[in-house]
Amino acid sequence: EQHESQSSSSSSNNKQDSVVDDDKHDTKPPAKNNNKQRKPFMDSHEHHDDDDDLLPSYARKTAKGGYAHTWKSRARISKANKGNTPWNKGKNRSEGVKAKIAAGVRARNRKVLLEKLKKLNMTEAEWLAKKKEIKYLRERIRK
């Protein structure tokens, strides 16, 4: 009799599991990756202990002087924002704004490159020559 009751309870659990699985399929498809290796928020939350939520505020201080949200508060914010349309959805940027953004990106990339060259003890001319050599080698390998 006990075995039968266990099998009937396990069949009810399977029904509940199938209901949970059906809920997963009703969600929206994931957004485009855009070459970034980001993990979804909830997956990253699973790897953290709840002990982080108990830390006092001074222990959650960031490098720039602010305070990091706890995982619980991040989950609440995420849940509250589900389904909301971003304020800038569908708005187009002017050519001037695009030019400012592009100039800022180029300046940041140049700064990173110069720091890298400083670590490698290379000049920009040496770096460009090496890049060119690598490019030609790759072309020869492809042919």
Short mmCIF file of C-alpha atoms in Angstrom, two decimals, residues 9-141:
data_model
loop_
_atom_site.label_atom_id
_atom_site.label_comp_id
_atom_site.label_asym_id
_atom_site.label_seq_id
_atom_site.Cartn_x
_atom_site.Cartn_y
_atom_site.Cartn_z
CA SER A 9 2.18 11.11 -5.14
CA SER A 10 5.05 10.98 -7.62
CA SER A 11 2.58 11.13 -10.51
CA SER A 12 1.03 14.25 -8.97
CA ASN A 13 4.53 15.72 -8.68
CA ASN A 14 5.11 15.01 -12.36
CA LYS A 15 1.92 16.90 -13.19
CA GLN A 16 3.14 19.86 -11.18
CA ASP A 17 6.53 19.68 -12.90
CA SER A 18 4.85 19.75 -16.30
CA VAL A 19 2.86 22.82 -15.27
CA VAL A 20 6.05 24.55 -14.20
CA ASP A 21 7.74 23.59 -17.48
CA ASP A 22 4.78 24.98 -19.46
CA ASP A 23 5.21 28.32 -17.69
CA LYS A 24 8.83 28.49 -18.86
CA HIS A 25 7.76 28.20 -22.49
CA ASP A 26 5.37 31.14 -22.23
CA THR A 27 8.17 33.62 -21.57
CA LYS A 28 9.56 35.94 -24.23
CA PRO A 29 12.49 34.74 -26.34
CA PRO A 30 15.87 36.01 -25.14
CA ALA A 31 17.16 39.28 -26.56
CA LYS A 32 19.93 39.32 -29.17
CA ASN A 33 23.34 38.59 -27.71
CA ASN A 34 25.28 41.44 -29.42
CA ASN A 35 28.56 39.54 -28.84
CA LYS A 36 28.44 40.10 -25.08
CA GLN A 37 28.81 37.09 -22.80
CA ARG A 38 26.33 38.10 -20.12
CA LYS A 39 24.52 35.68 -17.89
CA PRO A 40 20.87 36.28 -17.10
CA PHE A 41 20.39 37.94 -13.72
CA MET A 42 18.66 35.03 -12.03
CA ASP A 43 21.39 32.60 -13.09
CA SER A 44 24.04 34.84 -11.57
CA HIS A 45 21.91 35.15 -8.40
CA GLU A 46 21.93 31.37 -7.89
CA HIS A 47 25.69 31.41 -7.43
CA HIS A 48 25.62 33.89 -4.56
CA ASP A 49 24.79 33.17 -0.97
CA ASP A 50 22.07 34.99 0.87
CA ASP A 51 24.81 36.08 3.26
CA ASP A 52 25.53 38.95 0.86
CA ASP A 53 22.10 40.36 1.70
CA LEU A 54 23.02 40.49 5.38
CA LEU A 55 26.17 42.54 4.86
CA PRO A 56 26.12 46.00 6.42
CA SER A 57 26.11 48.93 4.03
CA TYR A 58 29.79 49.79 4.55
CA ALA A 59 30.71 46.27 3.33
CA ARG A 60 28.72 46.82 0.11
CA LYS A 61 30.45 50.10 -0.72
CA THR A 62 31.61 50.39 -4.35
CA ALA A 63 34.93 51.70 -5.62
CA LYS A 64 33.33 55.00 -6.65
CA GLY A 65 31.76 55.61 -3.25
CA GLY A 66 28.21 54.33 -3.87
CA TYR A 67 26.53 51.26 -2.45
CA ALA A 68 25.81 47.99 -4.22
CA HIS A 69 22.26 46.64 -4.18
CA THR A 70 21.75 43.34 -2.39
CA TRP A 71 20.70 40.37 -4.49
CA LYS A 72 17.21 40.53 -2.99
CA SER A 73 16.78 44.18 -3.87
CA ARG A 74 18.10 43.54 -7.40
CA ALA A 75 15.55 40.76 -7.82
CA ARG A 76 12.75 43.06 -6.62
CA ILE A 77 13.82 45.83 -9.01
CA SER A 78 14.02 43.33 -11.89
CA LYS A 79 10.54 41.98 -11.12
CA ALA A 80 9.08 45.50 -10.86
CA ASN A 81 10.53 46.50 -14.25
CA LYS A 82 9.29 43.43 -16.16
CA GLY A 83 6.89 44.40 -18.93
CA ASN A 84 7.71 48.12 -18.85
CA THR A 85 8.67 49.80 -22.11
CA PRO A 86 11.96 51.74 -21.96
CA TRP A 87 11.55 55.52 -22.22
CA ASN A 88 13.83 55.71 -25.25
CA LYS A 89 12.35 52.84 -27.27
CA GLY A 90 11.82 53.92 -30.87
CA LYS A 91 13.55 57.28 -30.50
CA ASN A 92 16.16 58.10 -33.11
CA ARG A 93 19.41 59.85 -32.31
CA SER A 94 20.42 62.98 -34.19
CA GLU A 95 23.58 62.99 -36.29
CA GLY A 96 25.24 65.35 -33.80
CA VAL A 97 24.56 63.01 -30.87
CA LYS A 98 25.84 60.03 -32.89
CA ALA A 99 29.02 61.97 -33.70
CA LYS A 100 29.58 62.79 -30.00
CA ILE A 101 29.13 59.16 -29.00
CA ALA A 102 31.48 57.97 -31.76
CA ALA A 103 34.14 60.52 -30.73
CA GLY A 104 33.91 59.39 -27.12
CA VAL A 105 34.24 55.73 -28.06
CA ARG A 106 37.23 56.45 -30.29
CA ALA A 107 38.92 58.46 -27.51
CA ARG A 108 38.33 55.68 -24.96
CA ASN A 109 39.64 53.01 -27.35
CA ARG A 110 42.72 55.10 -28.10
CA LYS A 111 43.40 55.54 -24.39
CA VAL A 112 43.16 51.76 -23.87
CA LEU A 113 45.48 51.14 -26.83
CA LEU A 114 48.08 53.60 -25.55
CA GLU A 115 48.02 51.97 -22.09
CA LYS A 116 48.47 48.57 -23.72
CA LEU A 117 51.42 49.82 -25.80
CA LYS A 118 52.99 51.31 -22.68
CA LYS A 119 52.79 47.91 -20.95
CA LEU A 120 54.31 46.22 -24.02
CA ASN A 121 57.04 48.89 -24.34
CA MET A 122 56.15 49.47 -27.99
CA THR A 123 55.62 52.57 -30.08
CA GLU A 124 52.49 53.03 -32.13
CA ALA A 125 54.49 52.59 -35.37
CA GLU A 126 55.90 49.25 -34.13
CA TRP A 127 52.41 48.12 -33.15
CA LEU A 128 50.97 48.98 -36.58
CA ALA A 129 53.85 47.19 -38.34
CA LYS A 130 53.30 44.08 -36.23
CA LYS A 131 49.54 44.16 -36.91
CA LYS A 132 50.22 44.42 -40.64
CA GLU A 133 52.64 41.48 -40.52
CA ILE A 134 50.09 39.33 -38.67
CA LYS A 135 47.42 40.27 -41.23
CA TYR A 136 49.61 39.18 -44.15
CA LEU A 137 50.49 35.91 -42.40
CA ARG A 138 46.81 35.13 -41.86
CA GLU A 139 46.06 35.86 -45.54
CA ARG A 140 48.84 33.48 -46.63
CA ILE A 141 47.50 30.74 -44.37
#
